[in-house]
Coordinates of C-alpha atoms and ligand atoms in Angstrom, one line a residue:
Chain U
M18 CA -0.1 0.1 0.0
D19 CA 1.3 3.1 -1.1
I20 CA 1.1 5.4 1.9
F21 CA 2.0 8.6 0.9
L22 CA -1.0 8.9 -2.0
Q23 CA -3.4 7.3 0.7
Q24 CA -2.6 10.3 3.1
I25 CA -3.2 12.3 0.4
I26 CA -6.8 10.8 -0.2
N27 CA -7.3 10.7 3.7
G28 CA -6.3 14.5 3.6
L29 CA -8.2 16.2 0.7
V30 CA -11.1 14.5 2.7
L31 CA -10.1 16.1 5.9
G32 CA -9.7 19.6 4.3
S33 CA -13.1 19.1 2.3
I34 CA -14.7 19.5 5.4
Y35 CA -12.2 22.0 7.1
A36 CA -13.3 24.0 4.4
L37 CA -16.5 24.1 3.7
V38 CA -16.5 25.0 7.9
A39 CA -13.4 27.3 7.3
L40 CA -15.6 29.5 4.5
G41 CA -17.8 30.0 7.5
Y42 CA -15.9 31.9 9.6
T43 CA -14.2 33.5 6.9
M44 CA -17.6 34.4 5.4
V45 CA -18.5 36.6 8.5
Y46 CA -15.2 37.8 9.2
G47 CA -14.7 39.1 5.6
I48 CA -18.2 41.3 6.5
L49 CA -18.1 42.5 10.1
G50 CA -14.2 42.0 11.2
L51 CA -15.4 39.1 13.6
I52 CA -14.3 35.9 14.7
N53 CA -17.7 34.0 14.9
F54 CA -15.9 30.9 17.2
A55 CA -19.4 30.1 17.8
H56 CA -19.5 28.4 13.9
G57 CA -17.7 25.2 15.7
E58 CA -21.0 25.0 17.5
V59 CA -23.3 25.1 15.1
V60 CA -21.3 22.2 12.7
M61 CA -21.7 20.3 16.0
I62 CA -25.2 20.8 15.7
G63 CA -25.2 19.9 12.3
A64 CA -23.9 16.7 13.2
L65 CA -26.2 15.5 15.8
V66 CA -29.8 16.4 14.4
S67 CA -28.3 14.3 11.4
Y68 CA -27.7 11.8 13.6
S69 CA -31.4 11.9 15.0
V70 CA -33.4 12.7 12.1
M71 CA -31.2 9.2 11.0
M72 CA -31.9 6.9 13.6
V73 CA -34.9 8.2 13.5
L74 CA -35.8 7.4 10.3
V75 CA -33.6 4.0 10.3
P76 CA -36.4 1.6 11.1
S77 CA -38.3 2.7 7.9
G78 CA -36.1 0.9 6.4
L79 CA -35.3 3.5 3.7
P80 CA -32.4 3.3 1.3
P81 CA -29.1 4.8 3.4
V82 CA -28.0 7.4 0.7
L83 CA -32.2 8.8 0.8
L84 CA -31.6 9.3 5.2
A85 CA -28.2 10.8 5.2
L86 CA -29.9 13.4 2.4
I87 CA -33.4 13.8 4.0
S88 CA -31.2 13.8 7.6
V89 CA -28.9 17.5 5.9
L90 CA -32.1 18.0 4.2
V91 CA -33.6 18.8 8.2
A92 CA -30.1 19.9 9.7
A93 CA -29.6 23.0 7.1
P94 CA -32.9 24.6 7.8
V95 CA -31.6 23.6 11.7
C96 CA -28.3 25.2 11.8
M97 CA -29.1 28.5 9.4
A98 CA -31.9 29.3 12.2
L99 CA -29.7 29.1 15.1
A100 CA -27.1 30.8 12.7
W101 CA -29.4 33.4 12.4
A102 CA -30.7 33.4 16.2
I103 CA -27.0 34.4 17.1
E104 CA -26.4 37.2 14.7
R105 CA -29.5 38.3 15.3
Y106 CA -29.2 37.8 19.3
A107 CA -25.6 37.4 20.2
Y108 CA -23.6 39.9 17.7
R109 CA -25.6 42.8 16.4
P110 CA -26.7 44.5 19.5
L111 CA -23.0 44.8 19.6
R112 CA -22.3 45.8 16.2
H113 CA -20.8 49.0 17.1
A114 CA -19.2 47.8 20.8
P115 CA -15.2 47.3 21.0
K116 CA -13.6 44.2 19.0
L117 CA -12.8 42.2 22.2
T118 CA -16.8 42.4 23.0
P119 CA -18.3 40.0 20.6
L120 CA -15.9 37.3 21.2
I121 CA -16.8 37.3 24.6
S122 CA -20.6 37.0 23.7
A123 CA -19.4 34.1 20.9
I124 CA -17.5 31.7 23.7
G125 CA -20.7 32.4 25.5
V126 CA -22.7 31.3 22.9
S127 CA -20.2 28.4 22.5
I128 CA -20.6 27.4 25.9
L129 CA -24.7 27.4 25.6
L130 CA -24.8 25.5 22.9
Q131 CA -22.2 22.9 24.5
N132 CA -24.4 22.5 27.5
L133 CA -27.5 22.3 25.5
A134 CA -25.9 19.3 23.5
M135 CA -25.1 17.7 26.1
M136 CA -28.5 17.8 27.7
I137 CA -29.8 16.4 24.3
W138 CA -27.6 14.4 23.2
G139 CA -25.9 13.3 26.0
R140 CA -21.7 13.2 26.9
G141 CA -21.4 10.0 24.5
Y142 CA -20.3 9.6 21.5
H143 CA -22.9 8.9 18.6
A144 CA -22.0 6.4 15.8
F145 CA -23.7 7.3 12.6
P146 CA -25.1 4.3 10.3
D147 CA -23.4 3.7 6.9
I148 CA -25.0 6.6 4.3
L149 CA -23.1 4.7 1.6
P150 CA -22.0 0.5 0.2
A151 CA -18.6 0.0 1.9
I152 CA -17.4 -0.1 -1.8
H153 CA -13.8 1.4 -2.5
F154 CA -11.3 1.7 -5.4
D155 CA -8.0 1.2 -6.1
I156 CA -6.2 3.9 -7.4
G157 CA -1.7 3.9 -7.4
G158 CA -2.0 1.4 -4.1
A159 CA -3.9 3.1 -2.2
Q160 CA -7.7 2.9 -1.9
I161 CA -10.5 5.5 -2.2
T162 CA -13.8 4.6 -1.2
L163 CA -17.3 5.2 -2.2
L164 CA -18.0 7.4 0.9
Q165 CA -14.7 9.8 0.7
T166 CA -15.1 9.8 -3.1
V167 CA -18.8 11.3 -2.7
T168 CA -17.2 13.8 0.3
I169 CA -15.1 15.2 -1.6
G170 CA -17.3 15.4 -4.9
L171 CA -20.0 17.0 -2.7
A172 CA -17.8 19.5 -1.2
A173 CA -16.1 20.3 -4.6
A174 CA -19.3 20.9 -6.6
T175 CA -20.9 22.9 -3.3
M176 CA -17.9 25.3 -3.5
G177 CA -17.8 25.8 -6.6
I178 CA -21.5 27.0 -6.4
L179 CA -20.7 29.5 -3.5
A180 CA -17.9 30.6 -5.7
W181 CA -20.4 31.4 -8.6
M182 CA -22.6 32.9 -6.4
I183 CA -20.1 35.4 -4.4
Q184 CA -18.4 36.0 -7.9
R185 CA -20.7 36.0 -10.5
T186 CA -24.7 37.3 -9.1
S187 CA -26.2 40.4 -7.8
L188 CA -26.1 39.0 -4.5
G189 CA -22.7 37.8 -4.4
Q190 CA -21.8 41.3 -5.4
A191 CA -23.5 42.9 -2.9
M192 CA -22.6 40.8 -0.4
R193 CA -18.2 41.5 -1.4
A194 CA -19.9 45.3 -1.5
T195 CA -21.4 44.9 2.1
A196 CA -17.7 43.4 2.8
E197 CA -15.2 45.9 1.4
N198 CA -17.9 49.1 2.5
P199 CA -21.1 48.7 4.2
A200 CA -22.0 52.3 4.6
I201 CA -21.2 53.1 0.9
A202 CA -22.9 50.2 0.2
E203 CA -26.0 50.9 1.5
L204 CA -25.9 53.8 -0.4
M205 CA -26.2 51.5 -2.8
G206 CA -29.7 50.5 -2.1
I207 CA -28.2 47.0 -0.7
P208 CA -29.6 45.8 2.7
V209 CA -26.9 46.0 4.3
N210 CA -28.5 44.0 7.9
R211 CA -30.4 41.2 5.3
I212 CA -27.2 40.8 3.5
I213 CA -25.9 40.3 7.1
T214 CA -28.1 37.5 7.8
L215 CA -27.7 35.7 5.1
T216 CA -24.3 35.7 5.3
F217 CA -24.3 33.6 8.2
I218 CA -27.2 31.8 7.4
I219 CA -25.3 30.0 4.7
G220 CA -21.9 29.8 6.5
A221 CA -24.8 27.6 8.6
A222 CA -25.7 25.4 5.7
L223 CA -22.3 25.0 4.8
A224 CA -21.6 24.1 8.7
A225 CA -24.8 21.8 8.4
L226 CA -22.9 19.6 5.4
A227 CA -19.8 20.0 6.7
G228 CA -21.1 18.1 10.5
L229 CA -22.3 15.4 7.8
M230 CA -19.8 14.2 6.1
V231 CA -17.9 14.4 9.5
G232 CA -20.1 12.5 11.0
A233 CA -20.3 10.1 8.2
N234 CA -16.5 10.3 7.4
Y235 CA -15.1 9.5 10.8
S236 CA -18.1 8.6 13.2
V237 CA -17.6 10.8 15.7
A238 CA -20.6 13.3 16.3
H239 CA -20.8 13.9 20.5
Y240 CA -21.2 17.9 22.0
Y241 CA -17.8 18.9 22.4
M242 CA -16.8 17.9 18.8
G243 CA -17.5 21.3 17.8
F244 CA -14.5 23.2 19.5
M245 CA -11.7 21.4 18.2
L246 CA -12.5 21.4 14.5
G247 CA -13.7 24.4 14.9
L248 CA -10.5 25.6 16.1
K249 CA -9.1 23.7 13.6
A250 CA -11.0 25.2 10.3
F251 CA -10.1 29.0 12.2
T252 CA -7.0 27.7 11.4
A253 CA -7.5 27.2 8.0
A254 CA -9.0 30.4 7.6
V255 CA -6.0 32.1 9.2
L256 CA -3.6 29.9 6.6
G257 CA -5.1 31.2 3.7
G258 CA -6.1 34.7 4.5
I259 CA -9.0 35.6 6.6
G260 CA -11.5 37.2 5.1
N261 CA -10.8 35.4 1.9
I262 CA -12.9 32.7 0.3
T263 CA -10.8 31.2 -2.1
G264 CA -8.2 31.5 0.7
A265 CA -10.4 29.5 3.0
M266 CA -11.3 26.8 0.1
L267 CA -7.1 26.5 -0.4
G268 CA -6.6 26.7 3.3
G269 CA -9.1 24.5 4.1
L270 CA -7.8 21.4 1.8
L271 CA -4.0 22.2 2.8
L272 CA -4.6 22.1 5.9
G273 CA -6.4 18.6 5.6
L274 CA -2.8 17.5 4.1
I275 CA -0.5 18.5 6.6
E276 CA -3.1 17.1 9.3
S277 CA -2.8 13.5 7.4
L278 CA 0.9 14.0 5.7
G279 CA 2.2 14.5 9.3
A280 CA 0.0 11.8 11.1
G281 CA 1.1 9.1 8.1
Y282 CA 4.8 9.9 8.8
I283 CA 5.3 11.4 12.8
E284 CA 5.7 7.9 13.9
D285 CA 8.3 7.3 11.6
L286 CA 10.0 11.1 12.0
T287 CA 9.8 10.9 15.6
G288 CA 11.5 7.3 16.4
G289 CA 8.3 5.4 17.3
I290 CA 8.1 8.6 20.1
L291 CA 5.2 10.6 19.3
G292 CA 2.4 8.2 17.4
S293 CA -0.5 9.4 15.1
H294 CA -2.4 10.4 18.2
Y295 CA -0.7 13.3 17.9
Q296 CA -2.0 14.5 15.1
D297 CA -3.5 17.7 16.1
I298 CA -0.2 19.6 16.9
F299 CA 0.4 19.7 13.3
A300 CA -2.9 22.1 12.8
F301 CA -1.3 24.2 15.8
L302 CA 1.8 24.4 14.3
V303 CA 0.6 25.9 11.1
L304 CA -1.6 28.3 12.9
I305 CA 1.1 29.9 14.8
G306 CA 3.4 29.4 11.5
V307 CA 1.2 32.0 9.5
L308 CA 0.7 33.7 12.5
V309 CA 4.3 34.9 13.1
F310 CA 5.7 35.0 9.4
R311 CA 3.4 35.5 7.1
P312 CA -0.2 36.8 9.1
G313 CA -2.0 38.1 6.1
G314 CA -2.1 34.0 4.9
L315 CA -1.4 32.5 1.9
M316 CA -4.2 34.7 0.0
G317 CA -4.2 37.8 2.4
E318 CA -3.0 40.5 0.1
R319 CA -5.8 43.1 -1.2
V320 CA -5.5 45.8 -3.6
S321 CA -4.9 48.7 -1.8
E322 CA -7.6 51.8 -1.5
R323 CA -6.3 54.7 -3.5
A324 CA -7.4 57.8 -2.0
Chain Y
M4 CA -37.0 68.6 -5.4
L5 CA -35.8 68.9 -2.0
D6 CA -37.1 71.0 0.7
V7 CA -35.0 71.1 4.5
R8 CA -36.6 72.9 7.8
N9 CA -34.6 73.0 10.7
L10 CA -32.1 70.1 10.2
R11 CA -29.9 69.5 13.7
L12 CA -27.0 67.1 14.0
Q13 CA -24.4 66.0 16.8
Y14 CA -21.9 64.1 17.2
G15 CA -21.8 63.2 21.1
G16 CA -21.4 66.7 22.7
I17 CA -20.1 68.4 19.5
Q18 CA -22.8 70.3 17.6
A19 CA -22.2 70.1 13.8
V20 CA -25.4 71.5 12.3
K21 CA -27.1 73.7 14.4
G22 CA -30.9 73.3 12.7
I23 CA -30.6 75.0 8.8
S24 CA -33.3 75.4 6.2
F25 CA -32.5 75.1 3.0
D26 CA -34.7 74.2 -0.8
V27 CA -33.1 72.9 -4.0
Q28 CA -35.7 73.6 -6.9
C29 CA -36.9 71.1 -9.8
G30 CA -33.5 70.9 -12.2
E31 CA -31.7 73.2 -10.0
M32 CA -27.9 72.6 -9.3
V33 CA -27.3 74.6 -5.3
A34 CA -24.2 75.0 -4.1
L35 CA -23.3 74.8 -0.6
I36 CA -19.7 76.9 0.3
G37 CA -17.8 76.6 3.6
A38 CA -14.7 76.4 5.0
N39 CA -13.2 73.3 6.2
G40 CA -15.0 71.8 9.9
A41 CA -18.1 74.0 8.3
G42 CA -20.4 71.4 8.6
K43 CA -21.0 70.4 4.9
T44 CA -20.1 66.8 5.0
S45 CA -22.1 66.2 7.7
T46 CA -25.3 67.9 6.6
L47 CA -25.1 65.5 3.1
K48 CA -24.8 62.5 5.1
A49 CA -27.6 63.7 7.3
L50 CA -30.1 63.8 4.0
A51 CA -28.6 60.4 2.8
R52 CA -29.6 59.0 6.1
M53 CA -25.9 57.6 7.1
L54 CA -26.4 59.5 10.6
P55 CA -29.6 58.7 11.7
Q56 CA -28.7 60.9 14.6
A57 CA -29.9 63.9 12.5
T58 CA -33.4 65.6 13.1
G59 CA -35.1 68.2 11.4
R60 CA -37.5 67.8 8.6
V61 CA -36.2 66.5 5.4
Q62 CA -38.6 66.4 2.4
L63 CA -38.2 65.2 -1.2
N64 CA -41.0 66.6 -3.7
P65 CA -40.9 64.8 -7.2
P66 CA -42.9 67.2 -9.8
G67 CA -46.3 65.5 -9.9
E68 CA -45.5 62.6 -7.3
A69 CA -46.7 62.5 -3.4
A70 CA -43.9 64.1 -0.8
V71 CA -41.6 61.7 0.6
D72 CA -40.4 62.5 4.1
L73 CA -36.8 61.0 3.6
M74 CA -36.3 61.1 7.9
R75 CA -38.6 58.1 7.8
L76 CA -36.2 55.7 5.3
P77 CA -33.4 53.6 5.9
A78 CA -30.6 54.9 4.2
H79 CA -30.3 51.5 1.5
E80 CA -33.8 53.1 0.9
L81 CA -33.0 56.7 -0.4
V82 CA -31.4 55.3 -4.2
A83 CA -34.9 53.9 -4.3
A84 CA -36.4 57.0 -3.7
G85 CA -34.1 59.1 -6.3
V86 CA -32.0 60.7 -4.1
A87 CA -27.9 59.5 -4.6
L88 CA -24.7 61.1 -2.5
V89 CA -21.5 61.0 -3.9
P90 CA -19.4 60.7 -0.6
E91 CA -16.5 62.7 -0.1
G92 CA -13.4 60.4 -1.0
R93 CA -15.6 59.8 -3.6
G94 CA -16.3 55.8 -2.0
V95 CA -16.0 53.7 -5.0
F96 CA -15.4 49.9 -4.4
A97 CA -11.8 49.4 -5.2
R98 CA -12.0 45.4 -5.7
Q99 CA -14.5 45.8 -7.5
T100 CA -14.2 46.4 -11.1
V101 CA -15.1 49.4 -12.8
L102 CA -18.5 48.0 -14.4
E103 CA -19.3 46.0 -11.2
N104 CA -18.9 49.6 -10.1
L105 CA -21.5 51.3 -12.0
K106 CA -23.6 47.8 -12.2
L107 CA -24.2 48.1 -8.2
G108 CA -24.7 52.1 -9.0
A109 CA -28.1 50.3 -10.2
F110 CA -28.8 47.6 -7.6
R111 CA -32.3 48.5 -7.1
V112 CA -33.2 49.2 -10.9
K113 CA -35.0 45.8 -11.7
D114 CA -35.0 46.8 -15.3
R115 CA -32.0 45.1 -17.0
M116 CA -32.7 47.0 -20.2
L117 CA -32.5 50.2 -18.9
V118 CA -29.3 49.3 -17.1
N119 CA -27.7 48.1 -19.9
E120 CA -28.9 51.3 -21.7
R121 CA -27.3 53.8 -18.7
L122 CA -24.4 52.1 -19.0
E123 CA -23.7 52.0 -22.7
N124 CA -24.8 55.8 -22.7
L125 CA -22.7 56.2 -19.9
L126 CA -19.2 54.6 -20.9
E127 CA -19.8 56.2 -24.6
R128 CA -19.5 59.4 -23.0
L129 CA -16.7 58.3 -20.7
P130 CA -14.0 57.2 -22.5
R131 CA -11.3 56.7 -20.2
L132 CA -13.9 54.4 -17.8
K133 CA -15.1 52.4 -21.1
E134 CA -11.0 51.8 -21.7
R135 CA -10.3 50.6 -17.8
A136 CA -14.1 48.8 -18.0
T137 CA -12.3 45.2 -16.3
Q138 CA -9.6 47.2 -14.1
L139 CA -10.3 46.9 -10.3
A140 CA -11.5 50.1 -8.8
G141 CA -8.3 50.6 -6.6
T142 CA -6.4 50.5 -9.5
L143 CA -7.4 54.0 -11.6
S144 CA -6.3 57.5 -10.7
G145 CA -7.8 59.5 -8.1
G146 CA -9.6 61.4 -11.1
E147 CA -11.6 59.0 -12.8
Q148 CA -12.2 57.3 -9.2
Q149 CA -13.9 60.7 -8.9
M150 CA -15.5 59.8 -12.5
L151 CA -16.9 56.7 -11.6
A152 CA -18.6 57.9 -8.4
I153 CA -20.0 60.3 -10.2
A154 CA -20.9 57.5 -12.9
R155 CA -21.7 55.0 -10.8
A156 CA -24.7 57.4 -8.8
L157 CA -25.8 58.3 -12.2
M158 CA -27.2 54.1 -13.1
S159 CA -29.8 54.8 -10.4
G160 CA -31.5 57.0 -12.1
P161 CA -31.8 59.4 -9.6
R162 CA -33.7 62.8 -9.1
L163 CA -31.4 64.7 -6.6
L164 CA -28.0 64.3 -6.3
L165 CA -26.1 64.8 -4.3
L166 CA -21.9 65.7 -4.6
D167 CA -19.4 66.2 -1.7
E168 CA -16.2 68.0 -3.3
P169 CA -16.0 66.8 -5.9
S170 CA -13.3 68.5 -7.4
M171 CA -10.7 67.6 -4.2
G172 CA -7.4 66.6 -4.7
L173 CA -8.1 66.8 -8.6
A174 CA -5.7 68.8 -11.3
P175 CA -8.0 71.2 -13.0
I176 CA -8.1 69.5 -16.4
M177 CA -9.5 66.7 -14.7
V178 CA -11.6 69.0 -12.9
E179 CA -13.0 70.2 -16.4
R180 CA -14.0 66.8 -17.0
I181 CA -16.3 66.0 -13.7
F182 CA -17.8 69.6 -14.5
E183 CA -19.1 68.2 -17.7
L184 CA -20.3 65.3 -16.4
I185 CA -21.9 67.4 -13.3
I186 CA -23.8 70.2 -15.9
S187 CA -24.6 67.4 -18.4
A188 CA -26.7 65.2 -15.3
R189 CA -28.3 68.8 -14.8
E190 CA -29.4 69.8 -18.2
S191 CA -30.6 66.3 -18.1
G192 CA -32.8 67.2 -15.1
V193 CA -31.2 66.2 -12.3
S194 CA -31.3 68.2 -9.4
I195 CA -28.5 68.6 -8.1
L196 CA -27.2 70.5 -4.1
L197 CA -23.0 70.6 -4.7
V198 CA -20.6 70.5 -1.6
E199 CA -17.5 72.4 -2.5
Q200 CA -14.5 74.0 -1.1
N201 CA -13.7 75.7 -4.8
A202 CA -16.2 78.2 -4.0
R203 CA -15.2 80.2 -7.2
L204 CA -16.2 77.3 -9.0
A205 CA -18.8 76.0 -7.0
L206 CA -20.5 80.1 -7.5
K207 CA -19.9 79.8 -11.2
V208 CA -22.2 76.4 -11.7
S209 CA -25.0 76.6 -9.6
S210 CA -27.8 79.0 -9.5
R211 CA -28.3 79.4 -6.1
A212 CA -25.7 79.5 -3.0
Y213 CA -25.4 78.4 0.8
V214 CA -23.1 80.1 2.7
L215 CA -22.4 77.1 5.6
E216 CA -20.1 78.5 8.7
S217 CA -19.9 76.6 11.8
G218 CA -23.5 74.9 11.5
H219 CA -25.2 77.9 10.6
I220 CA -26.4 79.2 7.2
T221 CA -25.2 82.9 7.4
L222 CA -25.5 84.1 3.4
S223 CA -27.6 82.8 0.5
G224 CA -28.6 84.1 -2.5
N225 CA -28.2 84.3 -6.3
S226 CA -24.3 82.5 -6.8
A227 CA -23.9 85.4 -9.2
E228 CA -24.6 87.7 -7.0
L229 CA -22.9 86.1 -4.3
L230 CA -19.4 86.0 -6.5
Q231 CA -19.3 89.7 -5.8
D232 CA -20.7 89.6 -2.7
D233 CA -17.5 91.5 -0.5
R234 CA -17.9 88.4 2.4
V235 CA -17.8 86.0 0.1
R236 CA -14.9 87.5 -1.7
A237 CA -12.6 88.0 1.3
A238 CA -13.6 84.8 2.4
Y239 CA -14.4 82.0 0.5
L240 CA -12.6 83.4 -3.2
G241 CA -9.1 85.0 -1.6
D242 CA -9.9 88.1 -3.1
A243 CA -8.4 91.6 -1.0
I244 CA -11.3 93.7 -0.4
S245 CA -10.6 97.0 -2.8
Ligands
ATP14 N1 -17.7 60.9 13.1 C1 -17.5 62.0 13.6 N2 -17.9 62.3 15.3 C2 -17.2 63.6 15.7 N3 -17.1 64.6 14.7 C3 -17.6 64.4 13.8 C4 -17.2 63.6 13.1 N4 -17.8 64.1 12.0 C5 -17.6 65.2 11.8 N5 -17.8 65.6 12.9 C6 -17.4 67.4 13.4 O1 -18.4 68.1 12.6 C7 -17.8 68.9 12.3 C8 -18.6 69.2 10.4 O2 -17.5 68.5 9.8 P1 -18.2 67.8 8.6 O3 -17.1 66.8 8.2 O4 -18.9 67.9 8.3 O5 -17.1 69.3 7.9 P2 -17.0 69.7 6.2 O6 -17.4 70.9 6.3 O7 -17.6 68.8 5.4 O8 -15.8 69.9 5.9 P3 -14.0 69.4 4.7 O9 -14.3 70.6 4.4 O10 -12.9 69.5 5.3 O11 -15.0 68.3 4.8 C9 -16.1 69.3 12.0 O12 -16.0 69.9 13.9 C10 -16.2 67.6 12.7 O13 -14.7 67.6 13.6
MG15 MG1 -16.7 67.1 3.9

C-alpha cells in the first residue's frame, strides 16, 4: 500500500470538510471583521441533528443515501435558524461595541450550545449508520472509498456553486460590496443588515453539510466536537487569509493534507516517540507559523485603496 | 425637489449642524459652500440618512408625485426614492471592477434593459472608464475614481444628486471633465446639491448658493450675486477687498 497517496486521499477528505467550515468563518469575518467562534458549535449541532434524524428514520427501511439526504435537509434549516438567532441576538446588539465584546459573546454562545447539546444528546459518542455501501476503488496502490469520493465531490461542487454565487450573481456582488464598505453599500441601496444575516445563514448551511460529512466519515458526533473542529477550520481560514473566500478553500485543503501526511509519517520521523494521535499538533504549528511569518495568510494581500 | 427645515446634527456633545433650512428646486443646481469643518459633509450625510441621529424635516417633492419624508427612510431605501450621494473621498469599491461598480449603482433598478442602456450611454461619454472597464477600481487614478463615483450615482437614475467636493485633490483638466459630467446631468433634468471647497467654481456652475459657517447658514442667494459679494469674496474667494 502506498502510504503517501493514501494519506493524500485522507487529507483531501479532511481538508474538504475543513474548507466548508472555514468558509463560514471567513465569510463572516470578511463582512463584519468578527471571528464567529460559535461557528464550530453550529457544525456540531448539524452533525447531531443529522444523527438523530437518521436514527429516527432507520427503522423505516429507507435506503441509507436517502436517510442522509433527509437528515441534511433537516439539519441545514436548523443550523440556519440557529445562525440567524446567534447573529440577531448575540452579535447585532454589539455591532458598534469594542472588538473584544462580541468575542466574549461568541464564547458565551459556544458554552451555551455545548451544554444544550450535552443535555439533549448526552456525553457519549454517536456512531452514524453506514450511508453508502462499503465500496472502494484502487488507485495507484491506495484506496478511496465511495463515501470519500462522494464527500470530496460534494464539497467541491458546493464550493464551486458558492464561488460562482459570490463572483457572478448580484447577491454575491452585494455581499462583496458590504464586506468592502457597508456604509457605501447602503448608499447603493443594498440592505446591509439582510446581507449580513444571509452571510451567517449561508455559512450555517455549509456547516450543516460539514457536520454530516464528519459524522459519516469519522463517526465522531458528540457535544464537544465543535471545539476542535472549529479551531482547526479557523486555522485553515487564517492559513488561507481570513476574509478571503478562495483562501478558505485552499487553506482547508492544505491543512487537511498537512495533518494527514503529518499523522502518516510522524511515527517514522520521531522514531516512534510520537504516534499518529499527535496529529492535532500540526494544525497548531501551522497556525503559529502563519501568525508569525505571514499574518495575512496565503491569499491575504488585497488591492490597496487609493485615495 | 428638496425641502430641508431645521436640520440638526450632533456627534456626542458637538453640534455640527445647528438647525439649517434650505431648498433645491427641480432641475436646479444649488451650491453649499463653507470652510473646513463647517458641517457640509455632515449635512449631506444627514440627508442621505447615514447619520440616524440627525433631526429635522427633510422632504423630497418630485413633481407630480407624492412628497417623501426622507427622515423616515432607512439609508438603503434612499436611492430607490431617487436620491444618490457621491460621498467625500469617492467611496468606490476598490476591490471590484469599474463595470461592477457601475452596475452596483443600479442595484435597485430592476429593468435590465434600462440598466444596459444607461451603462452604454455613460461608457460612451466616458472613454477613460470604458477603456478601464474590467480593471479594479482601486487601480484607477483619483480623478478617474471621482468620475466613476459620479457615473455610478447616475446609474441609479437619480432625481436628486448630492455631491461632496467632487473637485477635491484633482488637477484642473480633470476638474473640468468632472464638471462637464455634472452639468450635463443637470441639463438632463437631475436636481443637484453641490458641496464644494472651491467656492469660485461652485458659484459659477450653480444658480443659487448657501454659505455654511460652523453649522449655521450665514448667507444665501443668487450665485452670480454672491460671486460679487464682498464678504464671500474675502472669506471664500481669496480676493482682497478694494
Ligand atoms: N464622526 C464624527 N464624530 C465627531 N465629530 C465629527 C464627526 N464627523 C465630523 N465631525 C465634526 O463635525 C464638524 C463638521 O464636519 P464636516 O465633516 O461636516 O465638515 P465639512 O464642512 O465637510 O469640512 P471639510 O470641508 O473639511 O470636508 C467638524 O467640527 C468635525 O470635527
Ligand atoms: Mg467635508
